PDB file of C-alpha atoms in Angstrom:
ATOM      1  CA  MET A   1      91.846 -26.344 153.812  1.00 51.00           C
ATOM      2  CA  LYS A   2      92.720 -24.920 150.422  1.00 51.00           C
ATOM      3  CA  ARG A   3      96.233 -26.354 150.745  1.00 50.00           C
ATOM      4  CA  ILE A   4      94.850 -29.878 151.412  1.00 46.00           C
ATOM      5  CA  ALA A   5      92.612 -29.621 148.338  1.00 42.00           C
ATOM      6  CA  VAL A   6      95.610 -28.637 146.177  1.00 39.00           C
ATOM      7  CA  VAL A   7      97.733 -31.503 147.519  1.00 39.00           C
ATOM      8  CA  LEU A   8      94.879 -33.973 147.075  1.00 39.00           C
ATOM      9  CA  SER A   9      94.241 -32.757 143.513  1.00 40.00           C
ATOM     10  CA  ALA A  10      97.934 -33.115 142.673  1.00 41.00           C
ATOM     11  CA  ALA A  11      97.977 -36.650 144.084  1.00 41.00           C
ATOM     12  CA  ILE A  12      94.902 -37.629 142.042  1.00 40.00           C
ATOM     13  CA  LEU A  13      96.401 -36.155 138.864  1.00 39.00           C
ATOM     14  CA  GLY A  14      99.658 -37.978 139.511  1.00 41.00           C
ATOM     15  CA  LEU A  15      97.816 -41.259 140.016  1.00 38.00           C
ATOM     16  CA  SER A  16      95.805 -40.699 136.818  1.00 34.00           C
ATOM     17  CA  SER A  17      99.007 -40.097 134.856  1.00 33.00           C
ATOM     18  CA  ALA A  18     100.583 -43.217 136.321  1.00 33.00           C
ATOM     19  CA  MET A  19      97.540 -45.269 135.329  1.00 37.00           C
ATOM     20  CA  VAL A  20      97.638 -43.969 131.756  1.00 38.00           C
ATOM     21  CA  SER A  21     101.352 -44.616 131.369  1.00 45.00           C
ATOM     22  CA  ALA A  22     100.986 -48.043 133.007  1.00 54.00           C
ATOM     23  CA  HIS A  23      99.193 -49.144 129.832  1.00 77.00           C
ATOM     24  CA  ASP A  24     101.976 -47.893 127.538  1.00 94.00           C
ATOM     25  CA  TYR A  25     105.169 -49.776 126.714  1.00 97.00           C
ATOM     26  CA  LYS A  26     108.642 -48.952 125.410  1.00 97.00           C
ATOM     27  CA  LEU A  27     110.962 -51.274 123.484  1.00 97.00           C
ATOM     28  CA  GLY A  28     114.114 -49.610 122.169  1.00 97.00           C
ATOM     29  CA  SER A  29     112.968 -46.702 120.010  1.00 97.00           C
ATOM     30  CA  LEU A  30     109.404 -48.025 119.835  1.00 98.00           C
ATOM     31  CA  GLU A  31     106.599 -46.654 122.004  1.00 98.00           C
ATOM     32  CA  ILE A  32     103.496 -48.836 122.211  1.00 98.00           C
ATOM     33  CA  GLU A  33     100.356 -47.057 123.349  1.00 97.00           C
ATOM     34  CA  HIS A  34      96.899 -48.097 124.492  1.00 95.00           C
ATOM     35  CA  PRO A  35      96.666 -51.740 123.405  1.00 97.00           C
ATOM     36  CA  PHE A  36      93.046 -52.909 123.452  1.00 96.00           C
ATOM     37  CA  ALA A  37      91.057 -55.826 122.077  1.00 97.00           C
ATOM     38  CA  ARG A  38      87.440 -56.196 121.048  1.00 96.00           C
ATOM     39  CA  ALA A  39      85.075 -57.985 123.450  1.00 97.00           C
ATOM     40  CA  THR A  40      83.407 -61.024 121.884  1.00 96.00           C
ATOM     41  CA  PRO A  41      80.131 -62.886 122.188  1.00 94.00           C
ATOM     42  CA  PRO A  42      80.323 -66.421 123.632  1.00 93.00           C
ATOM     43  CA  ASN A  43      81.926 -68.987 121.278  1.00 94.00           C
ATOM     44  CA  ALA A  44      83.328 -66.366 118.884  1.00 95.00           C
ATOM     45  CA  PRO A  45      86.411 -67.769 117.118  1.00 97.00           C
ATOM     46  CA  VAL A  46      88.261 -64.454 116.646  1.00 97.00           C
ATOM     47  CA  SER A  47      88.863 -61.017 118.111  1.00 97.00           C
ATOM     48  CA  GLY A  48      90.736 -57.940 116.945  1.00 97.00           C
ATOM     49  CA  GLY A  49      93.560 -56.091 118.670  1.00 97.00           C
ATOM     50  CA  TYR A  50      94.330 -52.393 118.274  1.00 97.00           C
ATOM     51  CA  ILE A  51      97.352 -50.340 119.251  1.00 97.00           C
ATOM     52  CA  THR A  52      99.426 -47.288 118.349  1.00 98.00           C
ATOM     53  CA  ILE A  53     103.129 -47.867 117.666  1.00 98.00           C
ATOM     54  CA  ARG A  54     105.441 -44.850 117.484  1.00 98.00           C
ATOM     55  CA  ASN A  55     109.039 -45.122 116.277  1.00 98.00           C
ATOM     56  CA  THR A  56     111.268 -42.381 117.714  1.00 97.00           C
ATOM     57  CA  GLY A  57     114.360 -43.916 116.109  1.00 97.00           C
ATOM     58  CA  GLU A  58     116.214 -43.102 112.918  1.00 97.00           C
ATOM     59  CA  GLU A  59     115.577 -46.527 111.355  1.00 97.00           C
ATOM     60  CA  ALA A  60     112.307 -48.128 110.317  1.00 98.00           C
ATOM     61  CA  ASP A  61     111.272 -51.279 112.165  1.00 98.00           C
ATOM     62  CA  ARG A  62     108.632 -53.876 111.394  1.00 98.00           C
ATOM     63  CA  LEU A  63     106.010 -55.665 113.493  1.00 98.00           C
ATOM     64  CA  ILE A  64     106.533 -59.194 112.198  1.00 98.00           C
ATOM     65  CA  SER A  65     104.622 -61.562 114.490  1.00 98.00           C
ATOM     66  CA  GLY A  66     102.691 -62.210 117.643  1.00 98.00           C
ATOM     67  CA  GLU A  67     101.972 -65.070 120.018  1.00 98.00           C
ATOM     68  CA  ALA A  68      99.313 -65.602 122.673  1.00 98.00           C
ATOM     69  CA  ASP A  69      98.418 -68.508 124.938  1.00 98.00           C
ATOM     70  CA  PHE A  70      94.709 -67.835 124.367  1.00 97.00           C
ATOM     71  CA  ALA A  71      94.791 -68.027 120.526  1.00 98.00           C
ATOM     72  CA  ASP A  72      95.839 -70.618 117.970  1.00 98.00           C
ATOM     73  CA  ARG A  73      97.314 -67.857 115.803  1.00 98.00           C
ATOM     74  CA  VAL A  74      98.098 -64.158 116.004  1.00 98.00           C
ATOM     75  CA  GLU A  75      98.202 -62.380 112.650  1.00 98.00           C
ATOM     76  CA  ILE A  76      98.748 -58.829 111.440  1.00 98.00           C
ATOM     77  CA  HIS A  77      95.983 -57.703 109.072  1.00 97.00           C
ATOM     78  CA  GLU A  78      94.982 -54.786 106.902  1.00 96.00           C
ATOM     79  CA  MET A  79      91.479 -53.694 105.915  1.00 93.00           C
ATOM     80  CA  LYS A  80      90.988 -51.366 102.991  1.00 88.00           C
ATOM     81  CA  MET A  81      88.445 -50.437 100.394  1.00 88.00           C
ATOM     82  CA  ASP A  82      88.696 -52.094  96.976  1.00 88.00           C
ATOM     83  CA  GLY A  83      86.145 -50.179  94.948  1.00 91.00           C
ATOM     84  CA  GLU A  84      83.025 -50.382  97.103  1.00 92.00           C
ATOM     85  CA  VAL A  85      84.057 -53.543  98.947  1.00 91.00           C
ATOM     86  CA  MET A  86      85.975 -53.630 102.233  1.00 91.00           C
ATOM     87  CA  LYS A  87      88.646 -56.314 101.975  1.00 92.00           C
ATOM     88  CA  MET A  88      90.912 -57.748 104.618  1.00 94.00           C
ATOM     89  CA  ARG A  89      94.205 -59.494 104.137  1.00 95.00           C
ATOM     90  CA  GLN A  90      97.023 -60.802 106.276  1.00 97.00           C
ATOM     91  CA  LEU A  91     100.301 -58.868 106.043  1.00 97.00           C
ATOM     92  CA  THR A  92     102.634 -61.849 105.702  1.00 95.00           C
ATOM     93  CA  ASP A  93     105.713 -59.592 105.646  1.00 96.00           C
ATOM     94  CA  GLY A  94     104.571 -57.698 108.736  1.00 97.00           C
ATOM     95  CA  LEU A  95     103.821 -54.014 109.177  1.00 98.00           C
ATOM     96  CA  GLU A  96     106.478 -51.318 108.770  1.00 98.00           C
ATOM     97  CA  ILE A  97     106.812 -48.710 111.506  1.00 98.00           C
ATOM     98  CA  PRO A  98     108.590 -45.805 109.768  1.00 98.00           C
ATOM     99  CA  ALA A  99     111.528 -43.984 111.361  1.00 98.00           C
ATOM    100  CA  GLY A 100     110.230 -40.912 113.184  1.00 97.00           C
ATOM    101  CA  GLY A 101     106.641 -41.969 112.475  1.00 97.00           C
ATOM    102  CA  GLU A 102     103.781 -43.957 113.882  1.00 97.00           C
ATOM    103  CA  VAL A 103     101.251 -46.537 112.797  1.00 98.00           C
ATOM    104  CA  VAL A 104      97.784 -46.708 114.316  1.00 98.00           C
ATOM    105  CA  LEU A 105      96.136 -50.129 114.335  1.00 97.00           C
ATOM    106  CA  LYS A 106      92.392 -49.449 114.616  1.00 95.00           C
ATOM    107  CA  PRO A 107      89.019 -50.821 113.557  1.00 93.00           C
ATOM    108  CA  GLY A 108      88.643 -50.553 109.788  1.00 91.00           C
ATOM    109  CA  GLY A 109      92.403 -50.381 109.141  1.00 95.00           C
ATOM    110  CA  TYR A 110      95.508 -52.207 110.296  1.00 97.00           C
ATOM    111  CA  HIS A 111      94.838 -54.548 113.215  1.00 97.00           C
ATOM    112  CA  ILE A 112      95.992 -57.684 114.994  1.00 98.00           C
ATOM    113  CA  MET A 113      93.792 -60.772 114.626  1.00 97.00           C
ATOM    114  CA  PHE A 114      93.529 -63.294 117.441  1.00 98.00           C
ATOM    115  CA  ILE A 115      92.372 -66.453 115.659  1.00 98.00           C
ATOM    116  CA  GLY A 116      91.073 -69.593 117.352  1.00 98.00           C
ATOM    117  CA  ILE A 117      90.562 -67.948 120.744  1.00 98.00           C
ATOM    118  CA  ASP A 118      89.979 -70.315 123.658  1.00 96.00           C
ATOM    119  CA  SER A 119      87.355 -68.268 125.519  1.00 96.00           C
ATOM    120  CA  GLN A 120      85.110 -65.236 125.348  1.00 96.00           C
ATOM    121  CA  PHE A 121      86.863 -61.846 125.583  1.00 97.00           C
ATOM    122  CA  LYS A 122      85.024 -59.971 128.349  1.00 96.00           C
ATOM    123  CA  ASP A 123      84.990 -56.214 128.884  1.00 96.00           C
ATOM    124  CA  GLY A 124      87.654 -55.059 131.353  1.00 95.00           C
ATOM    125  CA  GLU A 125      89.872 -58.141 131.333  1.00 96.00           C
ATOM    126  CA  ASN A 126      93.456 -58.172 130.047  1.00 97.00           C
ATOM    127  CA  ARG A 127      94.940 -60.528 127.468  1.00 98.00           C
ATOM    128  CA  ASN A 128      98.730 -60.915 127.348  1.00 98.00           C
ATOM    129  CA  VAL A 129     100.312 -60.958 123.883  1.00 98.00           C
ATOM    130  CA  LYS A 130     103.946 -61.247 122.836  1.00 98.00           C
ATOM    131  CA  LEU A 131     104.688 -58.895 119.926  1.00 98.00           C
ATOM    132  CA  THR A 132     107.873 -59.355 117.915  1.00 98.00           C
ATOM    133  CA  PHE A 133     109.575 -56.636 115.904  1.00 98.00           C
ATOM    134  CA  GLU A 134     112.262 -57.207 113.298  1.00 98.00           C
ATOM    135  CA  LYS A 135     114.888 -54.971 114.951  1.00 97.00           C
ATOM    136  CA  ALA A 136     113.676 -54.090 118.457  1.00 97.00           C
ATOM    137  CA  GLY A 137     112.917 -57.702 119.442  1.00 98.00           C
ATOM    138  CA  SER A 138     109.963 -58.964 121.498  1.00 98.00           C
ATOM    139  CA  ILE A 139     107.806 -57.496 124.234  1.00 98.00           C
ATOM    140  CA  GLU A 140     104.897 -58.770 126.359  1.00 98.00           C
ATOM    141  CA  VAL A 141     101.910 -56.422 126.091  1.00 98.00           C
ATOM    142  CA  ASP A 142      98.577 -56.542 127.938  1.00 98.00           C
ATOM    143  CA  PHE A 143      95.595 -55.798 125.697  1.00 97.00           C
ATOM    144  CA  THR A 144      92.624 -54.477 127.692  1.00 97.00           C
ATOM    145  CA  VAL A 145      89.342 -55.879 126.400  1.00 97.00           C
ATOM    146  CA  GLN A 146      86.739 -53.240 125.549  1.00 95.00           C
ATOM    147  CA  ASP A 147      83.082 -53.690 124.773  1.00 91.00           C
ATOM    148  CA  MET A 148      82.049 -52.846 121.210  1.00 72.00           C
ATOM    149  CA  ARG A 149      79.933 -49.943 122.490  1.00 70.00           C
ATOM    150  CA  ALA A 150      83.097 -48.334 123.885  1.00 58.00           C
ATOM    151  CA  MET A 151      84.713 -48.726 120.469  1.00 51.00           C
ATOM    152  CA  GLN A 152      81.658 -47.620 118.485  1.00 52.00           C
ATOM    153  CA  GLY A 153      82.975 -44.114 117.792  1.00 49.00           C
ATOM    154  CA  ASN A 154      86.065 -45.587 116.142  1.00 43.00           C
ATOM    155  CA  MET A 155      83.990 -48.051 114.132  1.00 42.00           C
ATOM    156  CA  LYS A 156      81.687 -45.335 112.754  1.00 39.00           C
ATOM    157  CA  GLN A 157      84.642 -43.175 111.837  1.00 40.00           C
ATOM    158  CA  ASP A 158      86.290 -45.988 109.896  1.00 41.00           C
ATOM    159  CA  GLY A 159      83.169 -47.634 108.474  1.00 42.00           C
ATOM    160  CA  GLU A 160      81.032 -50.325 110.025  1.00 40.00           C
ATOM    161  CA  GLY A 161      80.420 -53.793 108.712  1.00 42.00           C
ATOM    162  CA  ALA A 162      80.710 -57.397 109.651  1.00 40.00           C
ATOM    163  CA  MET A 163      83.736 -59.270 108.391  1.00 41.00           C
ATOM    164  CA  SER A 164      83.896 -63.015 108.026  1.00 39.00           C
ATOM    165  CA  HIS A 165      87.265 -64.607 108.687  1.00 41.00           C
ATOM    166  CA  SER A 166      86.137 -68.144 107.963  1.00 39.00           C
ATOM    167  CA  ASN A 167      87.135 -68.195 104.283  1.00 38.00           C
ATOM    168  CA  MET A 168      90.515 -66.536 104.680  1.00 39.00           C
ATOM    169  CA  GLY A 169      93.807 -68.301 104.233  1.00 39.00           C
ATOM    170  CA  HIS A 170      95.608 -67.680 107.517  1.00 39.00           C
ATOM    171  CA  GLY A 171      99.336 -67.778 108.177  1.00 39.00           C
ATOM    172  CA  THR A 172     101.283 -69.880 110.595  1.00 36.00           C
ATOM    173  CA  MET A 173     102.029 -67.666 113.581  1.00 38.00           C
ATOM    174  CA  LYS A 174     101.733 -70.049 116.452  1.00 38.00           C
ATOM    175  CA  LYS A 175     100.399 -70.284 119.947  1.00 40.00           C
ATOM    176  CA  SER A 176     102.889 -69.461 122.689  1.00 42.00           C
ATOM    177  CA  ASN A 177     103.793 -72.280 125.083  1.00 41.00           C
TER     178      ASN A 177
END
C-alpha cells in the first residue's frame, strides 16, 4: 500500500512539473516563463500582458515587436514614476534582454499592451501572441488570462492605479493575418 502511495505521489509530481513547464517556452538562448494577460470587463479596448524573459546567452537580445489576431496592435510599454505621477510610454526601440540576465514584465513596470482587442479577455482562456526578438527571431506564445483578483498581490506590490490609454500616441505594430 505504501509503495502504491509513493508511485502515485511521484506520478502526480511529475504531472505537475509537466504542466508548469508546458507554459514556458525556449527560443535560442531565451527562456520565456509564465506568460499571462489581465482579464477585462466587457467592451474594454485594451489588456496588459506579463512575462519573464531570461537570456542564458552571452549576447543581449531585444524584444522588438508582437502580433496577435485578437488585437489591432501589440506594443511594448514601460510604467515608471516621474515625481509623484505614474507615467506610461511605448518602448519604440523594444526592450533589451541583457546577456546572462532577465527582464520581468509585470503590473506597474514593463508590460505588453494589447490595443484594440476584439473581445473580452475571460479568466482561464488562452490568447496566442507572436513575439519577435531582434536576434532570436519569433515565437508563438500562449498568454493565460487571469482575473485581476489573482493578480492583486502583484498590483499592490508595484502600486495600484487606473491608467488611461486613450490619449497615448501608439505605434504601428500590426495585427497578424
